[in-house]
Each structure stands twice: as C-alpha cells, then as structure tokens.
Backbone as CSV, one residue per row, in Angstrom:
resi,resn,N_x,N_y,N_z,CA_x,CA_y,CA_z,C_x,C_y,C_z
1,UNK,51.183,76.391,40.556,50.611,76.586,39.213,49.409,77.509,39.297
2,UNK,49.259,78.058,37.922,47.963,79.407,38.158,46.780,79.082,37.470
3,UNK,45.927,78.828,38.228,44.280,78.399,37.400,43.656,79.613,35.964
4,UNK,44.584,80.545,36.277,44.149,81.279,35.194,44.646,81.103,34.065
5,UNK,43.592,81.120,32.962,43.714,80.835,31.253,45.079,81.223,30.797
6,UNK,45.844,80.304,30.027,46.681,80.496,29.134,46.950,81.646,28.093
7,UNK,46.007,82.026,27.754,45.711,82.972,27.076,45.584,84.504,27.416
8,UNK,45.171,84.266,28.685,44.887,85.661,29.167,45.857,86.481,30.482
9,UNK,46.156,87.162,30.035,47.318,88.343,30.458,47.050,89.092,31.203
10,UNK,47.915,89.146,32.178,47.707,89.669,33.166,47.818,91.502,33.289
11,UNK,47.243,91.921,33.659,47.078,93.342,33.476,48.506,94.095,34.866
12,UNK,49.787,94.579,34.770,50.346,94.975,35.988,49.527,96.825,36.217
13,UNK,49.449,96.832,36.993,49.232,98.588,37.254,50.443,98.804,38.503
14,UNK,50.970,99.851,37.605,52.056,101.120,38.021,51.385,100.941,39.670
15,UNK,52.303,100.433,40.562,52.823,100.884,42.172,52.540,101.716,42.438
16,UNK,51.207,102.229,43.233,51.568,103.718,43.977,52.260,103.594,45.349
17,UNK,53.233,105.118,45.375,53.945,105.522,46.082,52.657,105.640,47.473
18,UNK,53.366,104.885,48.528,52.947,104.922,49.509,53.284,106.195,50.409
19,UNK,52.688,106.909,50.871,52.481,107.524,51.681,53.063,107.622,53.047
20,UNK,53.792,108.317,53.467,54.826,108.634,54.658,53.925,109.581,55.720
21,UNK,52.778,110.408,55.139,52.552,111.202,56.060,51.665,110.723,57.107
22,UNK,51.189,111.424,58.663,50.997,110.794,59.664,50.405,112.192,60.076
23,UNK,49.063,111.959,60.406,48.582,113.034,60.412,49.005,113.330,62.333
24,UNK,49.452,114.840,63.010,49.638,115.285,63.877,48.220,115.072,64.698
25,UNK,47.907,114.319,65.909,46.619,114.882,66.761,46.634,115.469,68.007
26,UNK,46.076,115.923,68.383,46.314,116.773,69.600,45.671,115.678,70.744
27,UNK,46.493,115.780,71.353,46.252,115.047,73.071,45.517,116.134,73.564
28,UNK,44.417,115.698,73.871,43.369,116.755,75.074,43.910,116.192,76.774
29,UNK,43.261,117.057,77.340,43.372,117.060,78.883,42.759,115.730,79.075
30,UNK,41.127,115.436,78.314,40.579,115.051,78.974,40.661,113.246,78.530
31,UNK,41.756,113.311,77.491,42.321,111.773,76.611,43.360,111.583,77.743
32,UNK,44.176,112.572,78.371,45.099,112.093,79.429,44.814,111.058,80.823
33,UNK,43.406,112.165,81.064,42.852,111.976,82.445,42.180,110.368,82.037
34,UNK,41.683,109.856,80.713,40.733,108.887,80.276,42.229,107.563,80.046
35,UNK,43.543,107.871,79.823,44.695,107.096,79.902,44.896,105.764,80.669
36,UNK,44.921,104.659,80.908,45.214,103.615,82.408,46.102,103.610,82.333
37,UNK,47.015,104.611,81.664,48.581,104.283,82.211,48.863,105.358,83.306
38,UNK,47.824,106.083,83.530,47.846,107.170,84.454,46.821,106.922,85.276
39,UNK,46.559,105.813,85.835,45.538,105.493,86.625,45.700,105.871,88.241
40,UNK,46.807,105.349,88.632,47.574,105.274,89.666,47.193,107.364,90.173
41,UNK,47.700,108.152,88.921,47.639,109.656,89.593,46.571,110.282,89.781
42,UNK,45.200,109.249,88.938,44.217,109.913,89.141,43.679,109.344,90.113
43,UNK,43.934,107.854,91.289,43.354,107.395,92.416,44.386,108.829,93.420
44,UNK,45.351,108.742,92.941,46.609,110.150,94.099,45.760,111.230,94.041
45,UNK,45.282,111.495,92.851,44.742,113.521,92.788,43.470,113.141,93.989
46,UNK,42.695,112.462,93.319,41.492,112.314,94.253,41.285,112.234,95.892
47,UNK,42.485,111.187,96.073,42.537,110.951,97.476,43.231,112.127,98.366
48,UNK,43.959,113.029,97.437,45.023,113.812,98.100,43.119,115.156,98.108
49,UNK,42.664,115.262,97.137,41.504,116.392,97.015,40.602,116.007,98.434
50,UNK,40.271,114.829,98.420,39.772,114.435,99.325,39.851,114.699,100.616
51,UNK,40.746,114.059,101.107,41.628,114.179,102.534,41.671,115.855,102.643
52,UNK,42.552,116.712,101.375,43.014,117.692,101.698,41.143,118.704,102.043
53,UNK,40.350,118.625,101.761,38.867,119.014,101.882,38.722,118.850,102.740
54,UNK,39.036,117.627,103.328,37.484,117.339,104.641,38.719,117.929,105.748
55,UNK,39.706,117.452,106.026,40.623,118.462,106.739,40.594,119.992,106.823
56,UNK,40.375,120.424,105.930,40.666,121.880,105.979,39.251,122.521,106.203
57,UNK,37.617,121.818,105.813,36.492,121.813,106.581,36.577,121.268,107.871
58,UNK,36.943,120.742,108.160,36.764,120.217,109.612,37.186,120.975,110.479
59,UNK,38.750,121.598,110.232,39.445,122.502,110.838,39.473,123.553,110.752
60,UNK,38.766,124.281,109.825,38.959,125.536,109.385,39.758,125.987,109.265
61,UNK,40.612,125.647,108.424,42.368,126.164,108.752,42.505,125.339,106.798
62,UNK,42.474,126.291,105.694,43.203,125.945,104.625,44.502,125.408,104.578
63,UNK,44.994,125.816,105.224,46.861,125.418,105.494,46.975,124.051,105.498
64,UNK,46.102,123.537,107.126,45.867,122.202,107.500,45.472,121.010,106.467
65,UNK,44.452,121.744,105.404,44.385,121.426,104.635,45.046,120.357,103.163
66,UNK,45.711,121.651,103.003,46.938,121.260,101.975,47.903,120.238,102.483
67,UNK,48.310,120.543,103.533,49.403,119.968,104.164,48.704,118.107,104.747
68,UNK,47.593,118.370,104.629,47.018,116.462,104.672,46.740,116.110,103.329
69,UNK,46.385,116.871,103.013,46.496,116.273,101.267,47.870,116.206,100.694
70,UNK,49.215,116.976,100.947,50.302,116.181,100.783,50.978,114.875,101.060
71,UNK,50.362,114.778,102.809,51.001,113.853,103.186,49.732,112.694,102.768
72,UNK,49.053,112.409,102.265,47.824,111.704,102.397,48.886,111.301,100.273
73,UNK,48.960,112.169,99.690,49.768,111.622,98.629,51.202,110.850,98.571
74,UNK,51.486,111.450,99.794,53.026,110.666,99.915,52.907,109.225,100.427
75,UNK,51.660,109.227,101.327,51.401,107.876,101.882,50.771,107.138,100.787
76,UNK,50.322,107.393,99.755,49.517,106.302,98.722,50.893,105.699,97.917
77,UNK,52.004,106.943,97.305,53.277,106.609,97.059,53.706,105.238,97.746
78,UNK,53.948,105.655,98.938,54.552,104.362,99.543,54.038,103.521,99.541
79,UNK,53.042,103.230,99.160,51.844,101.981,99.442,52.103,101.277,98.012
80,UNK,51.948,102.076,96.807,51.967,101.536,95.735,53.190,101.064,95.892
81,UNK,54.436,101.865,96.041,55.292,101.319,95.787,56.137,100.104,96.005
82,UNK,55.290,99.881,97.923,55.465,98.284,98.214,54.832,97.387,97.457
83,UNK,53.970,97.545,96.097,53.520,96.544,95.829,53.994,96.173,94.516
84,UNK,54.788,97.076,94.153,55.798,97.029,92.844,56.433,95.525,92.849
85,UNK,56.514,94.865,92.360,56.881,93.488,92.085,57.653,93.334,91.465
86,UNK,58.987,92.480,91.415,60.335,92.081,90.201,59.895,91.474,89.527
87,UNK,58.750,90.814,89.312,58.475,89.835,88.623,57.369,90.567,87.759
88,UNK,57.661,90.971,86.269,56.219,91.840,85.349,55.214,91.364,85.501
89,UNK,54.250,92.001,85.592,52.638,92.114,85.550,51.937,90.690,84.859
90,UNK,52.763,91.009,83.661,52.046,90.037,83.050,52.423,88.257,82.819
91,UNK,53.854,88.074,83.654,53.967,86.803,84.062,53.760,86.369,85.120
92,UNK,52.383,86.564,86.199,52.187,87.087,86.958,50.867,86.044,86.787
93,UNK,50.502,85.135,87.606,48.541,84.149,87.461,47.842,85.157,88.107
94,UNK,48.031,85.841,89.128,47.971,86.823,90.263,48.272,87.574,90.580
95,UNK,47.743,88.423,91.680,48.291,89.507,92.295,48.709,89.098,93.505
96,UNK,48.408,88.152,94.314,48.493,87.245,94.934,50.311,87.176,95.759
97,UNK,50.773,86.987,94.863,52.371,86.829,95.082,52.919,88.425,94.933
98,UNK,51.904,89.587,94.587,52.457,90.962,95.246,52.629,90.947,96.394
99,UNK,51.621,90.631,96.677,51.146,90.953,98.157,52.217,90.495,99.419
100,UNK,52.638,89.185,98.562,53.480,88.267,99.787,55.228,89.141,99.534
101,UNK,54.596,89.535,98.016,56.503,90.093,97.749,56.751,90.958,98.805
102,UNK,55.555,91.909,98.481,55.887,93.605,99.603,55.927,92.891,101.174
103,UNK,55.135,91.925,101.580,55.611,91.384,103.384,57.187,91.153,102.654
104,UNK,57.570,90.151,102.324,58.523,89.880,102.194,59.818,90.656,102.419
105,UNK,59.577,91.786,101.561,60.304,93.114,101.482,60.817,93.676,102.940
106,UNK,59.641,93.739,103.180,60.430,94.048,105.081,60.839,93.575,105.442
107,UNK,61.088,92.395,105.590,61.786,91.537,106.088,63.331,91.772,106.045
108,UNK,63.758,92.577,104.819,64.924,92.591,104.293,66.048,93.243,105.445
109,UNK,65.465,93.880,106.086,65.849,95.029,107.165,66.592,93.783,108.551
110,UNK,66.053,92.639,108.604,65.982,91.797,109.247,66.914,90.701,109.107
111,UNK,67.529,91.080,107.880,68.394,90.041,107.793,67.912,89.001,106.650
112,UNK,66.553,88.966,106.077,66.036,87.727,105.220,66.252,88.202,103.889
113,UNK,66.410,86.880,103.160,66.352,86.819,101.709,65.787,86.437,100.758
114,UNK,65.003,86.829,99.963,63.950,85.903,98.817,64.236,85.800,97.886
115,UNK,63.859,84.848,96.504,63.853,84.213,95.507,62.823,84.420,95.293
116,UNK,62.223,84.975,94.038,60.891,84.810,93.809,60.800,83.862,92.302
117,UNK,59.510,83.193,91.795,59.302,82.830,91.073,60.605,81.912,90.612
118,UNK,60.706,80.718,91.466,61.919,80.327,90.859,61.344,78.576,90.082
119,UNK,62.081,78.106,89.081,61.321,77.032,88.630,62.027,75.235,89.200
120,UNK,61.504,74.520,89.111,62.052,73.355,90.003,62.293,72.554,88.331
121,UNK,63.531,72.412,88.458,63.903,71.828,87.068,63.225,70.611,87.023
122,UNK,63.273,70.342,85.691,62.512,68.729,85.178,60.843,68.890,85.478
123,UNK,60.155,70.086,85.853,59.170,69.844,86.116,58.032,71.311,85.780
124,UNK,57.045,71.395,85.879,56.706,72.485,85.231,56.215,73.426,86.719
125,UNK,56.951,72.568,88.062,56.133,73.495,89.202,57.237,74.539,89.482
126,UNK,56.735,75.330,90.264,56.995,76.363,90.546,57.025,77.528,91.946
127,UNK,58.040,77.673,92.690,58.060,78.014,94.103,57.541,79.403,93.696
128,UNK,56.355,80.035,94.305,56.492,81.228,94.648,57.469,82.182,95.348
129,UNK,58.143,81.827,96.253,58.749,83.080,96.781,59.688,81.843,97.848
130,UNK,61.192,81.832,97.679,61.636,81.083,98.648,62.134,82.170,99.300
131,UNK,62.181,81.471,100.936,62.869,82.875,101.725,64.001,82.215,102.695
132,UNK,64.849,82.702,103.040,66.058,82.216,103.795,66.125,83.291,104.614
133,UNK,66.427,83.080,105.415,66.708,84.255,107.298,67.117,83.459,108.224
134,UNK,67.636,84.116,109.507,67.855,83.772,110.703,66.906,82.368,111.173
135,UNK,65.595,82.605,111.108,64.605,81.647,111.395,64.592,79.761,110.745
136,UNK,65.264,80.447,109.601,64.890,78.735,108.600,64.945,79.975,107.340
137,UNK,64.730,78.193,106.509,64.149,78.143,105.031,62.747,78.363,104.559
138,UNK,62.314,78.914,103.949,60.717,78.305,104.094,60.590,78.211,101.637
139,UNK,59.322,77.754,101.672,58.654,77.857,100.496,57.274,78.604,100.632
140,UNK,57.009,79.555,99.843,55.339,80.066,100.449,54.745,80.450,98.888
141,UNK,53.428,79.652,99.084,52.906,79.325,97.772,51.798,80.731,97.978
142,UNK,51.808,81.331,96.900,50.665,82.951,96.994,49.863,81.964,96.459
143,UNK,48.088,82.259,96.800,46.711,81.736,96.531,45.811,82.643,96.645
144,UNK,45.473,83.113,95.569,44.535,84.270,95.351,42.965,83.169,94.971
145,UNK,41.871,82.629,96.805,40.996,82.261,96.275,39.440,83.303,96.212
146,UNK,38.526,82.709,95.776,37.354,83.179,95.484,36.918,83.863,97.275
147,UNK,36.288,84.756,97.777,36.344,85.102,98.909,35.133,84.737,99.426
148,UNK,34.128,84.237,98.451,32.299,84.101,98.551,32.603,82.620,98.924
149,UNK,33.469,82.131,98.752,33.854,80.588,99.345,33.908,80.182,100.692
150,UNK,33.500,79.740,101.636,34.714,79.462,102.969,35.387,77.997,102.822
151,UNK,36.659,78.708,103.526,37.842,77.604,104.073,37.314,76.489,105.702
152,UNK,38.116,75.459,104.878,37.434,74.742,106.173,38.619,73.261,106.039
153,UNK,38.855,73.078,107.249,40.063,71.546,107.039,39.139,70.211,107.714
154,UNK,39.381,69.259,107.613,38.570,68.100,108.700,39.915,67.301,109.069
155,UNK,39.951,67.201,110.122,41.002,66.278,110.944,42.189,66.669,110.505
156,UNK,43.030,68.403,110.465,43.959,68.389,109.780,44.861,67.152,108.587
157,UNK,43.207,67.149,107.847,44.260,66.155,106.861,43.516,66.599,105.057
158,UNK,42.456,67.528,105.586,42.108,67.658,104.717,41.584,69.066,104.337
159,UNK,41.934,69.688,103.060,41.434,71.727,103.419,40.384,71.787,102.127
160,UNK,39.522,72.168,102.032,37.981,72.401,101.343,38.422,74.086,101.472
161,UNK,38.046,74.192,100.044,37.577,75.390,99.183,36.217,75.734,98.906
162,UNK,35.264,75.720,100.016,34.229,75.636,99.550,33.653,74.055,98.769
163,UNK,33.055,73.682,97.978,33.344,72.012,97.842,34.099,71.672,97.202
164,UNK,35.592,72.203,96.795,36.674,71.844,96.064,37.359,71.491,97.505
165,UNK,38.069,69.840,97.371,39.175,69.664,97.845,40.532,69.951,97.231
166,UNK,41.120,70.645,97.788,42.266,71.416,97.908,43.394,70.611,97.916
167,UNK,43.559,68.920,98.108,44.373,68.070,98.176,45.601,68.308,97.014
168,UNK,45.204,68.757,96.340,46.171,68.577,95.182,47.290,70.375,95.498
169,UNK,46.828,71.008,95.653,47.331,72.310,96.064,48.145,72.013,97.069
170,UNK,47.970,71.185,98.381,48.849,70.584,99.307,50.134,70.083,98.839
171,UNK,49.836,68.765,98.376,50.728,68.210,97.711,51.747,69.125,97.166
172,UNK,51.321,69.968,96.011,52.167,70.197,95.276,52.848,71.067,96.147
173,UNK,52.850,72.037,96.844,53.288,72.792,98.032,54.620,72.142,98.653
174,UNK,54.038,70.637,98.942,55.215,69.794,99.720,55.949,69.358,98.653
175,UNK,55.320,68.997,97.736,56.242,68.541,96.574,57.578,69.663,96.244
176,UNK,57.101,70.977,96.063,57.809,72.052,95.923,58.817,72.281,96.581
177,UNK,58.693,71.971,98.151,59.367,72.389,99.171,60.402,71.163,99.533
178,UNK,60.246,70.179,99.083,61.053,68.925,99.173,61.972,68.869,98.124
179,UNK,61.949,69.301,96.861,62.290,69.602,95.705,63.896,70.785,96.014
180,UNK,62.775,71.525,96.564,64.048,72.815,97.044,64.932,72.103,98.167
181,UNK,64.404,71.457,98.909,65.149,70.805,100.303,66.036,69.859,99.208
182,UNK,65.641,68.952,98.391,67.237,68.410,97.922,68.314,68.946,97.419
183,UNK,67.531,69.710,96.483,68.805,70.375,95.507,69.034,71.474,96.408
184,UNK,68.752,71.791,97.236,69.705,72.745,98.083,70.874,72.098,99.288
185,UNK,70.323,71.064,99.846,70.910,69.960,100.269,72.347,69.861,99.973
186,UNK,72.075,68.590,98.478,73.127,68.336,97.400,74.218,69.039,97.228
187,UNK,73.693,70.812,97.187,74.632,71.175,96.391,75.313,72.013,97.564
188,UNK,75.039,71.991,99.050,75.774,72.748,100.102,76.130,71.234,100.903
189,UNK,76.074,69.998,100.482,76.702,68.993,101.270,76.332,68.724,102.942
190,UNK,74.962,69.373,102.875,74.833,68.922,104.581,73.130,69.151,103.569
191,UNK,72.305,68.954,104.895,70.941,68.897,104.946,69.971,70.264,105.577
192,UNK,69.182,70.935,104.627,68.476,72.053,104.783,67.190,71.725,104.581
193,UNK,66.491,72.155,105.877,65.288,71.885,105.680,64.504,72.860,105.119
194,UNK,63.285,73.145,104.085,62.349,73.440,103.923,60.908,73.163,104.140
195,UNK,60.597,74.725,104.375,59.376,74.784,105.315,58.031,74.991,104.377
196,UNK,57.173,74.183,104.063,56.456,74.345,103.002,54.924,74.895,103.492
197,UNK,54.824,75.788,102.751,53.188,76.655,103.270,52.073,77.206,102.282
198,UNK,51.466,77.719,102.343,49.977,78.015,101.586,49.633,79.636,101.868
199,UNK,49.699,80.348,101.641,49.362,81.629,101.780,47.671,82.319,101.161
200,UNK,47.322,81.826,101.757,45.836,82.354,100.991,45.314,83.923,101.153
201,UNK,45.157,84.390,100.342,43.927,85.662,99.866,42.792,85.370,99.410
202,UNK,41.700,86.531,99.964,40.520,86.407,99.547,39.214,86.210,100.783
203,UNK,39.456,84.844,100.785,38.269,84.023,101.592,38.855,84.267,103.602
204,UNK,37.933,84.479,104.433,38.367,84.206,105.506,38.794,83.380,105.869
205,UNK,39.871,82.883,106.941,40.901,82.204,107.565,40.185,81.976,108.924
206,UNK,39.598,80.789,109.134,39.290,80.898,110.223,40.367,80.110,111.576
207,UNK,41.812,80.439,111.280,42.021,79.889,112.238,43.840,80.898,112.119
208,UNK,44.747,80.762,112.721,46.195,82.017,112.957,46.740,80.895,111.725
209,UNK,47.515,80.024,112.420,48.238,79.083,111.717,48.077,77.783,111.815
210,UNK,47.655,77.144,110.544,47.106,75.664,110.742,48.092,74.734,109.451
211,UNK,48.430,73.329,110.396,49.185,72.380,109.813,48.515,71.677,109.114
212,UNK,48.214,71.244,107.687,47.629,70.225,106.965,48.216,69.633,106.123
213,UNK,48.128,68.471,106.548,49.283,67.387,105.847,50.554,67.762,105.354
214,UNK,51.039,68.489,106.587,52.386,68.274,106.767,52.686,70.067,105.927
215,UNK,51.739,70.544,105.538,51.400,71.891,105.220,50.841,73.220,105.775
216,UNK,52.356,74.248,106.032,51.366,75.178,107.261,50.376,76.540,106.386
217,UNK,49.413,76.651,106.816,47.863,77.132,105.842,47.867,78.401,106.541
218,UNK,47.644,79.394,105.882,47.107,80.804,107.299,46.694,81.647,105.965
219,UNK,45.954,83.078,106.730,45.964,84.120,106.059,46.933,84.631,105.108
220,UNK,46.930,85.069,104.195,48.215,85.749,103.247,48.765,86.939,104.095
221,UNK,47.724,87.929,104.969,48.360,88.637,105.785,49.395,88.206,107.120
222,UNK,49.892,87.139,106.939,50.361,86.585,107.963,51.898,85.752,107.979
223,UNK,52.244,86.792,106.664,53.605,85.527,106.144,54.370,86.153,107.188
224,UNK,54.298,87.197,107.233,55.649,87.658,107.552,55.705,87.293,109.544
225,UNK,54.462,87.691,110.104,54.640,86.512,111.682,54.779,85.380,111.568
226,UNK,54.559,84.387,110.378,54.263,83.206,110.361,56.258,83.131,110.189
227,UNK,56.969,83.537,109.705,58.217,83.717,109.270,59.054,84.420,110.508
228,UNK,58.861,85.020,110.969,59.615,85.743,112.234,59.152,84.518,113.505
229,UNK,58.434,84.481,113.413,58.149,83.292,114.652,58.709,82.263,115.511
230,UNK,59.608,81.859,114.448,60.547,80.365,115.468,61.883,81.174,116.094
231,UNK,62.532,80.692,116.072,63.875,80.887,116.649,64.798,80.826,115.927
232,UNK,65.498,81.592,115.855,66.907,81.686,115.189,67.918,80.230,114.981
233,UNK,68.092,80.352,113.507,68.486,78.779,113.388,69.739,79.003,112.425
234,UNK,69.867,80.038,111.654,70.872,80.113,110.881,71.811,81.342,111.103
235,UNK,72.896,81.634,110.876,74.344,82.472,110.759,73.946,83.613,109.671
236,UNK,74.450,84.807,109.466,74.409,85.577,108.377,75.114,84.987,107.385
237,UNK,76.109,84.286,107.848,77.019,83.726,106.789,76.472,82.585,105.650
238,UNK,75.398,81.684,106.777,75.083,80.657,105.955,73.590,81.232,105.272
239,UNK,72.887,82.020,105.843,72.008,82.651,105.266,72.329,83.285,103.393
240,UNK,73.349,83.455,103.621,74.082,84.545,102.343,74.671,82.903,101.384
241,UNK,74.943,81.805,101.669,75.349,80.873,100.960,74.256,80.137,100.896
242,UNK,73.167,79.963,101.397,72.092,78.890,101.280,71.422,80.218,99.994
243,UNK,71.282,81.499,100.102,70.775,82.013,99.055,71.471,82.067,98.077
244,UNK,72.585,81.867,97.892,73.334,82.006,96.375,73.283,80.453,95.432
245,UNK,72.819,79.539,96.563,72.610,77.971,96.034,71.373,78.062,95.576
246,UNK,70.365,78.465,96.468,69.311,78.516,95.796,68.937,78.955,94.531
247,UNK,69.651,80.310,94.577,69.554,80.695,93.054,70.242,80.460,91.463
248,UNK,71.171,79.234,92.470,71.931,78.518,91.191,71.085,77.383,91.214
249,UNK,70.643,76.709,91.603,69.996,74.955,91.818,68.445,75.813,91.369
250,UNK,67.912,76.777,91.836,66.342,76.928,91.282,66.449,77.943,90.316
251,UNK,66.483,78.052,88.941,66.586,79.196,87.971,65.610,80.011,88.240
252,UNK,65.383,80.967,87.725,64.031,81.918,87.717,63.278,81.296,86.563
253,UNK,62.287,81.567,86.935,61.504,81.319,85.538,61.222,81.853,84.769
254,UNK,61.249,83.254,84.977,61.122,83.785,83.520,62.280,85.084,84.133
255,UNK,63.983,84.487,83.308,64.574,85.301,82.880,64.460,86.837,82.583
256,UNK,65.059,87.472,82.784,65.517,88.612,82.854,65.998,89.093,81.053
257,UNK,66.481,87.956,80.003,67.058,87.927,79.133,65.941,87.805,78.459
C-alpha cells in the first residue's frame, strides 16, 4: 500500500533514452607497465636488464651481454612456471601448497602421482596433496607459518608454534591420512597404508625429519627427499589403480564444473 494522499497524482515523466555510447580511451605505455596482470614481465624485463648489464660490464663483450639476459629470462620462465598450480589462485588459503605442487611435479618423471586438494567426504577436512609412487602412499599437509616464530617439539609428542600448540594441526593431519587409508582400503579390498605429514614454510626447521605423534614434520623444502627416501613398495600397476581409487573415494574440492 502507498502512504501517499489519495488525492494527489502522481506526476509520470517521459523515459529518457539511455545512452549506448562508451567513450574510446587510450591505453598509455605507462597504464600497461602500472597493470598487475603484467607483473610477472615487468619482474622478467628487469631481471633480464639486469643480468644482461652487469655481464656485458664485467666482460666487456655486449654480445655476452644480451645472450645472459636471454638466458637469465628463460630461467625466470621456468621458475614461474613450476609454480603454476591446478588448483586457482583464489581457492587457494596459501601459497603454501604451490610450493609442494611444483616438488611434487618432479616427481612425475619418477613414476609418482598426485591428487591435489581432494575433500574427505562427511567432513569439512581436507588433504592437501595425496601422492602415490614406487615408495608408498603419503598425505602432505602445505603450512604456510609466521617465520618471526620458532618451531620447537618436547618429547616428540608435542610441536609449538612459537606459544601456539600445534596439537590440533597434528591430529587433523592423522585424521586426514587415516580417512584416506580407509576409503582407499575399502574400495581396492586389501589394506593401504597412508603416510601422514606436515610440510611447513616460513619459520626455521630445526631438525631434517621429525616424528610427532605419529606425524612426520620437516621443512616444506623437503617433500620431495622426504618422499623418495624409503624403498620401493609398490608396482606401476598398482601405483596407476591406487590413484584412480583415490580419485574416485576423495572428490576434489573444488570441481572443475
């Protein structure tokens, strides 16, 4: 109903025709260079100017020059490009689980296989990166912590973040990895173990590889020795069927669709 008077009439005014036009602006050089979607070419121009300078001063030789500032661009290429991730940017807590993707990645050469971001039904947790190879199964949780912190365990039973106990980060780790160990289990009719771990960035590691409560802890730079390390335990064959279970029994979590 309308609070306005009975009496009084409403005035319509004639629609103006809206307007289609869009005024043309000119992109400058210097709106390109100011872009972050072009961030990436302006860390390449620099580093390639760079390199290609102090080379070709050092040596006196322009040629020498150019030719390190090419390859000094081709090498940043490859660098970025290991850190390209399947999983978008922005479903993403971290950068954290780049880092472990691109180790991961090599691995591939080797025979191993990953799952990333896959979700443990009925529950809202979530495996970072499962990997299957020659070696085992494993689960490896990415942890992007504060670096002004130090790490510290007491009686392998307990890991401190600085004065945050970390107990609950454990847990869920094993929880994760036990989770994957059934329903992978179940659905291949024999028993697969999973190897449940902690991958930290950031803060120093003061120790290679450490067990806490039943949880193996190390540097984030270290998945991929921490993973090549044991001994050969599985077939190519069963390697290639323990990963196609996995990825039916653990969905992704955020779809592709």
């Amino acid at each position: 109903m309308s609070d306005r008077p009975s009496g009084e009439r409403v005035r319509e005014h004639p629609r103006e025709a809206e307007s289609t036009y869009a005024p043309v602006t000119r992109v400058s050089l210097r709106d390109l260079i100011q872009d972050p979607r072009y961030r990436h070419l302006r860390r390449r121009v620099i580093i390639s100017v760079l390199v290609g300078v102090g080379v070709g001063v050092l040596l006196i030789d322009w040629r020498l020059g150019v030719t390190a500032a090419i390859i000094a661009a081709i090498a940043d290429t490859v660098y970025q490009a290991q850190l390209v991730s399947s999983v978008p940017a922005w479903r993403r807590p971290s950068v954290a689980e780049r880092h472990t993707e691109a180790q991961l990645r090599k691995l591939e050469r080797n025979g191993y296989r990953s799952l990333h971001a896959r979700a443990i039904p009925g529950t809202d947790a979530q495996i970072d990166h499962l990997v299957i190879g020659p070696t085992g199964v494993y689960a490896v949780d990415s942890e992007k912590w504060d670096k002004r912190l130090p790490v510290r365990v007491q009686s392998h039973r307990k890991l401190f973040h600085g004065p945050f106990n970390m107990k609950e980060r454990l847990d869920e780790a094993r929880m994760e990895a036990s989770e994957a160990s059934r329903l992978i289990s179940e659905a291949l009719g024999r028993e697969i173990h999973v190897v449940p771990s902690l991958a930290i960035y950031g803060p120093r590691i003061p120790w290679k590889i450490l067990n806490v409560r039943g949880v193996d802890v190390f540097d984030g730079s270290r998945v991929r020795k921490w993973i090549t390390r044991r001994e050969r335990a599985l077939t190519d064959a069963e390697i290639e069927e323990i990963y196609e279970i996995g990825a039916s029994v653990l969905p992704a979590r955020y779809p592709e669709d």
